[in-house]
Tab-separated table of C-alpha atoms in Angstrom:
chain	number	residue	atom	x	y	z
A	25	MET	CA	-8.751	-12.879	-51.478
A	26	THR	CA	-8.348	-13.457	-55.026
A	27	LYS	CA	-8.428	-17.040	-56.728
A	28	ILE	CA	-7.153	-18.356	-59.302
A	29	ARG	CA	-10.786	-17.182	-61.437
A	30	GLU	CA	-11.590	-14.875	-60.412
A	31	LEU	CA	-7.850	-12.684	-62.230
A	32	ALA	CA	-8.727	-15.650	-65.527
A	33	ASN	CA	-12.175	-13.405	-65.964
A	34	THR	CA	-11.021	-10.280	-65.394
A	35	SER	CA	-8.150	-10.029	-67.625
A	36	GLU	CA	-8.100	-7.872	-70.101
A	37	LEU	CA	-4.429	-10.630	-72.235
A	38	SER	CA	-5.592	-13.140	-74.115
A	39	LYS	CA	-6.751	-16.720	-72.192
A	40	LEU	CA	-2.436	-18.197	-73.561
A	41	ASP	CA	-1.137	-15.321	-71.445
A	42	THR	CA	-2.785	-14.969	-68.597
A	43	ARG	CA	-2.885	-18.765	-68.149
A	44	ILE	CA	1.140	-18.420	-68.560
A	45	LEU	CA	1.642	-15.705	-66.080
A	46	LEU	CA	-0.648	-17.641	-63.388
A	47	SER	CA	1.524	-20.258	-64.110
A	48	LEU	CA	4.744	-18.645	-63.703
A	49	VAL	CA	4.035	-17.019	-60.171
A	50	THR	CA	1.799	-20.428	-59.012
A	51	GLY	CA	4.092	-23.222	-60.056
A	52	PHE	CA	0.810	-24.668	-61.634
A	53	SER	CA	-0.315	-26.123	-64.727
A	54	HIS	CA	-2.258	-25.476	-67.131
A	55	ALA	CA	-5.167	-28.291	-66.366
A	56	GLN	CA	-3.964	-27.688	-62.569
A	57	LEU	CA	-4.485	-24.005	-63.620
A	58	ILE	CA	-8.102	-25.128	-64.325
A	59	SER	CA	-8.753	-27.852	-61.353
A	60	ARG	CA	-6.872	-25.762	-58.945
A	61	ASP	CA	-8.915	-22.138	-59.568
A	62	ASP	CA	-10.671	-21.610	-56.539
A	63	HIS	CA	-6.163	-21.249	-55.499
A	64	ILE	CA	-6.062	-18.639	-52.973
A	65	MET	CA	-2.765	-15.833	-54.162
A	66	ASN	CA	-0.431	-15.124	-51.179
A	67	ASP	CA	0.978	-11.465	-51.047
A	68	ILE	CA	3.543	-12.567	-53.207
A	69	GLN	CA	1.920	-14.574	-55.499
A	70	LEU	CA	-0.280	-11.962	-56.420
A	71	SER	CA	2.828	-8.673	-55.664
A	72	LEU	CA	5.104	-11.103	-59.141
A	73	TYR	CA	1.048	-11.158	-61.017
A	74	ASN	CA	0.701	-8.024	-60.696
A	75	THR	CA	3.933	-6.769	-61.566
A	76	TYR	CA	3.956	-9.494	-65.262
A	77	TYR	CA	0.685	-8.163	-65.574
A	78	ASP	CA	1.177	-4.749	-66.494
A	79	ARG	CA	4.254	-4.988	-68.310
A	80	ALA	CA	2.728	-7.140	-70.653
A	81	LYS	CA	-0.861	-5.009	-70.837
A	82	SER	CA	2.058	-1.949	-71.337
A	83	GLY	CA	3.163	-4.334	-74.599
A	84	GLU	CA	5.956	-6.380	-73.384
A	85	PRO	CA	5.930	-9.694	-75.368
A	86	ILE	CA	4.826	-12.451	-72.813
A	87	ALA	CA	8.146	-14.908	-74.380
A	88	TYR	CA	10.661	-11.887	-72.086
A	89	ILE	CA	8.687	-11.784	-69.193
A	90	VAL	CA	9.111	-15.644	-68.555
A	91	GLY	CA	12.452	-15.499	-69.830
A	92	ASN	CA	11.903	-18.229	-72.894
A	93	LYS	CA	9.870	-19.459	-76.317
A	94	GLU	CA	8.969	-22.820	-77.162
A	95	PHE	CA	10.835	-23.544	-80.720
A	96	PHE	CA	10.438	-26.710	-83.523
A	97	GLY	CA	9.434	-28.174	-79.208
A	98	TYR	CA	12.885	-27.017	-77.784
A	99	ASP	CA	12.361	-24.056	-74.563
A	100	PHE	CA	15.143	-21.247	-75.953
A	101	THR	CA	16.179	-18.848	-72.985
A	102	VAL	CA	15.056	-15.341	-75.231
A	103	ASN	CA	16.050	-11.235	-73.811
A	104	SER	CA	15.777	-8.116	-75.414
A	105	HIS	CA	19.062	-8.718	-77.226
A	106	THR	CA	17.715	-11.726	-80.038
A	107	LEU	CA	13.758	-11.758	-81.386
A	108	ILE	CA	11.511	-14.187	-80.023
A	109	PRO	CA	11.561	-17.002	-82.270
A	110	ARG	CA	8.688	-17.725	-84.805
A	111	PRO	CA	6.520	-20.396	-85.197
A	112	GLU	CA	7.277	-19.570	-89.526
A	113	THR	CA	10.802	-19.816	-88.894
A	114	GLU	CA	10.692	-23.631	-88.752
A	115	HIS	CA	10.179	-23.933	-91.818
A	116	LEU	CA	13.944	-23.199	-92.039
A	117	VAL	CA	14.576	-25.797	-89.962
A	118	GLU	CA	12.850	-28.641	-91.638
A	119	GLU	CA	14.938	-27.939	-95.319
A	120	VAL	CA	18.076	-27.688	-93.592
A	121	ILE	CA	17.288	-30.912	-91.397
A	122	ASN	CA	16.314	-32.169	-95.328
A	123	LEU	CA	19.405	-30.872	-97.063
A	124	ALA	CA	22.050	-31.462	-95.701
A	125	PRO	CA	24.013	-33.980	-96.698
A	126	LEU	CA	25.469	-36.458	-93.750
A	127	ASN	CA	28.002	-35.118	-91.994
A	128	GLY	CA	27.733	-31.621	-94.061
A	129	ASN	CA	28.979	-28.885	-92.827
A	130	VAL	CA	25.991	-25.885	-91.808
A	131	LEU	CA	26.153	-21.700	-91.410
A	132	ASP	CA	23.105	-19.827	-89.652
A	133	LEU	CA	23.673	-16.358	-90.650
A	134	GLY	CA	22.475	-13.989	-87.273
A	135	THR	CA	21.983	-16.276	-85.130
A	136	GLY	CA	19.840	-14.651	-82.280
A	137	SER	CA	18.827	-16.957	-79.792
A	138	GLY	CA	20.723	-20.382	-81.666
A	139	CYS	CA	17.416	-21.521	-82.399
A	140	ILE	CA	18.278	-21.861	-85.950
A	141	ALA	CA	21.632	-23.694	-85.138
A	142	ILE	CA	20.375	-25.432	-82.249
A	143	SER	CA	17.195	-27.307	-83.357
A	144	CYS	CA	18.944	-28.079	-86.730
A	145	LYS	CA	21.596	-29.728	-84.240
A	146	LEU	CA	19.702	-31.754	-82.296
A	147	GLU	CA	17.144	-33.306	-85.135
A	148	ARG	CA	20.329	-33.879	-86.637
A	149	PRO	CA	23.610	-34.166	-84.513
A	150	ASP	CA	25.748	-35.813	-87.351
A	151	LEU	CA	26.490	-32.251	-89.070
A	152	ASN	CA	29.124	-29.640	-88.205
A	153	ILE	CA	27.349	-26.281	-86.700
A	154	THR	CA	28.893	-22.255	-86.662
A	155	ALA	CA	26.137	-19.669	-85.753
A	156	ILE	CA	27.546	-16.524	-86.296
A	157	ASP	CA	25.693	-13.166	-84.886
A	158	ASN	CA	27.200	-9.918	-84.164
A	159	TYR	CA	26.312	-8.804	-81.037
A	160	ASN	CA	28.509	-10.444	-77.794
A	161	GLU	CA	25.644	-10.440	-75.403
A	162	THR	CA	22.992	-12.276	-78.040
A	163	LEU	CA	25.798	-14.536	-78.569
A	164	ALA	CA	25.854	-15.224	-74.796
A	165	VAL	CA	22.299	-16.350	-74.750
A	166	ALA	CA	22.941	-18.421	-78.115
A	167	ARG	CA	26.246	-19.818	-75.912
A	168	GLN	CA	23.234	-20.111	-72.898
A	169	ASN	CA	20.754	-22.245	-74.764
A	170	SER	CA	23.759	-24.492	-77.041
A	171	ILE	CA	24.509	-25.472	-73.411
A	172	ASN	CA	20.960	-25.977	-71.481
A	173	LEU	CA	20.414	-28.207	-74.494
A	174	LYS	CA	23.470	-30.166	-75.512
A	175	ALA	CA	23.931	-28.415	-78.355
A	176	LYS	CA	27.510	-28.346	-79.488
A	177	ILE	CA	27.570	-25.534	-81.999
A	178	ASN	CA	30.176	-23.402	-83.484
A	179	PHE	CA	29.543	-19.527	-82.699
A	180	LEU	CA	31.672	-17.254	-83.557
A	181	ARG	CA	31.459	-13.063	-83.494
A	182	SER	CA	31.358	-11.900	-87.039
A	183	ASN	CA	29.532	-9.025	-89.297
A	184	TRP	CA	28.046	-11.683	-91.706
A	185	PHE	CA	30.564	-13.559	-93.942
A	186	GLU	CA	33.292	-10.874	-91.971
A	187	ASN	CA	35.834	-14.340	-89.563
A	188	THR	CA	34.818	-16.829	-91.488
A	189	SER	CA	36.305	-18.166	-94.466
A	190	GLU	CA	35.234	-21.473	-94.496
A	191	LYS	CA	32.853	-23.680	-97.467
A	192	PHE	CA	29.115	-24.306	-96.526
A	193	ASP	CA	27.097	-26.973	-97.415
A	194	ILE	CA	24.121	-25.316	-96.128
A	195	ILE	CA	24.123	-21.111	-94.896
A	196	VAL	CA	20.456	-19.984	-93.608
A	197	SER	CA	19.791	-17.510	-92.893
A	198	ASN	CA	16.826	-14.704	-90.725
A	199	PRO	CA	18.182	-11.534	-91.521
A	200	PRO	CA	17.180	-8.418	-90.060
A	201	TYR	CA	14.275	-7.039	-93.528
A	202	ILE	CA	11.870	-5.373	-92.430
A	203	GLU	CA	11.718	-1.525	-93.698
A	204	LYS	CA	12.552	0.943	-91.683
A	205	ASN	CA	8.898	2.621	-91.564
A	206	ASP	CA	7.165	-0.396	-92.268
A	207	ILE	CA	3.686	-0.129	-89.501
A	208	HIS	CA	4.350	-3.477	-88.611
A	209	MET	CA	7.902	-1.765	-86.253
A	210	ALA	CA	5.795	-0.232	-83.385
A	211	LYS	CA	4.255	-3.636	-82.267
A	212	LEU	CA	8.119	-4.892	-82.224
A	213	GLN	CA	9.478	-1.595	-79.768
A	214	HIS	CA	10.408	-4.222	-77.222
A	215	GLU	CA	12.780	-6.841	-79.170
A	216	PRO	CA	15.987	-5.123	-80.619
A	217	ILE	CA	15.606	-2.978	-83.600
A	218	ASN	CA	19.111	-3.917	-85.923
A	219	ALA	CA	17.912	-8.120	-85.408
A	220	LEU	CA	14.656	-6.466	-87.640
A	221	THR	CA	15.145	-3.726	-89.997
A	222	ASP	CA	18.359	-2.699	-91.781
A	223	HIS	CA	16.758	0.451	-91.043
A	224	LEU	CA	16.510	1.273	-95.158
A	225	ASP	CA	14.395	-0.372	-97.536
A	226	GLY	CA	14.803	-3.881	-95.833
A	227	PHE	CA	16.529	-6.244	-98.264
A	228	SER	CA	20.527	-4.505	-97.986
A	229	CYS	CA	21.745	-7.524	-95.432
A	230	ILE	CA	19.905	-9.361	-97.848
A	231	ASP	CA	21.395	-8.072	-100.600
A	232	HIS	CA	25.328	-8.877	-98.868
A	233	ILE	CA	24.494	-12.342	-98.052
A	234	ALA	CA	23.272	-12.635	-101.919
A	235	LYS	CA	26.139	-11.199	-103.045
A	236	ASN	CA	29.378	-12.610	-101.002
A	237	CYS	CA	27.238	-16.326	-100.230
A	238	VAL	CA	29.099	-17.786	-103.407
A	239	LYS	CA	32.161	-17.790	-102.359
A	240	HIS	CA	31.348	-20.106	-99.251
A	241	MET	CA	29.459	-22.537	-100.092
A	242	ASN	CA	29.947	-25.906	-101.528
A	243	ASN	CA	29.226	-27.471	-105.214
A	244	GLY	CA	25.562	-27.912	-104.267
A	245	ALA	CA	25.259	-26.295	-101.553
A	246	TYR	CA	22.037	-24.634	-100.695
A	247	ILE	CA	21.014	-20.452	-99.609
A	248	ILE	CA	17.943	-20.769	-97.766
A	249	ILE	CA	17.018	-16.692	-96.244
A	250	GLU	CA	13.764	-15.886	-94.396
A	251	HIS	CA	11.534	-12.342	-95.907
A	252	GLY	CA	9.108	-10.206	-95.724
A	253	TYR	CA	5.608	-11.938	-97.152
A	254	ASN	CA	5.837	-9.554	-99.610
A	255	GLN	CA	9.993	-9.500	-101.010
A	256	GLY	CA	10.508	-13.256	-103.040
A	257	ASN	CA	10.176	-11.324	-105.903
A	258	THR	CA	13.161	-8.578	-105.292
A	259	VAL	CA	15.325	-11.914	-103.405
A	260	ARG	CA	14.790	-13.943	-105.666
A	261	GLN	CA	16.315	-11.683	-108.601
A	262	LEU	CA	18.786	-10.824	-106.266
A	263	LEU	CA	20.032	-14.665	-106.091
A	264	LEU	CA	19.649	-14.822	-109.350
A	265	ASP	CA	22.530	-11.937	-110.398
A	266	ALA	CA	24.311	-13.736	-107.531
A	267	GLY	CA	24.805	-17.119	-110.003
A	268	LEU	CA	23.001	-18.898	-107.721
A	269	HIS	CA	20.165	-21.563	-109.783
A	270	ASN	CA	17.103	-23.674	-109.375
A	271	ILE	CA	15.908	-20.234	-107.129
A	272	ILE	CA	12.294	-21.236	-105.178
A	273	SER	CA	9.948	-18.930	-103.375
A	274	LYS	CA	7.984	-21.267	-100.783
A	275	LEU	CA	5.225	-20.506	-98.576
A	276	ASP	CA	4.877	-20.300	-94.273
A	277	TYR	CA	1.901	-21.676	-92.088
A	278	ALA	CA	-0.864	-18.780	-93.231
A	279	LYS	CA	0.870	-19.544	-97.021
A	280	LEU	CA	2.302	-16.588	-97.521
A	281	GLU	CA	6.367	-16.343	-98.995
A	282	ARG	CA	8.454	-16.208	-96.273
A	283	TYR	CA	11.554	-17.788	-97.405
A	284	THR	CA	13.428	-18.756	-100.862
A	285	MET	CA	16.361	-21.299	-101.092
A	286	ALA	CA	18.872	-21.807	-104.628
A	287	CYS	CA	21.638	-23.985	-105.226
A	288	TYR	CA	24.556	-22.731	-106.274
A	289	ARG	CA	26.294	-25.232	-108.622
A	290	ILE	CA	29.981	-24.973	-110.215
């Protein structure tokens, strides 16, 4: 007979990940896992826990195992077709909701799970938001998240700007920016590779966005692009070359340059 505390004490996962898996199979809250740690796991619970535990030990992200990830205070469905939302990306949402004019038009390029677009809509219901991705499977997840969270988003399948002629007040993007040989890729093998890397130097998608964004920006519009901690100089130059102004890179929670924004003025 195996008790909750025995599994918790012998787990090689982090305490948080262990609690998440135990909560998933028992239905207990994290508080209940402590107050009822003498609960004896039944055969079904134990079998499920062992399956999930082995998957986590093999490197599969907990978010994929449980099927969701919290972002900006909201729960988003995620799977192998979408990146797992990171806390650093919340900075992009903060910028959008602070900068967008009333009833402004916002474009989210490479929406993935829809976490940026949907969070912006929930925080600023007045905004008109279009979310683009180039993969049907990914858009299906984003659409489901918009339904679950009751956020009205205009979803569009497109390779970046290819299928839109509209102009926007804010363009926001978390594009693939990891260099193909980056050592961090080994730890990200379960996530969709095309959402992580451009299979080149990490700049080709950002370069494409920079070169094509101006014709989709209203006068006074902003573009906000997430990038790698060591890519700020190049991204600033790409945006400058595109004719943008007021270019500034900002720091993430770890005090690393994580995103760059710029303004378009005629």
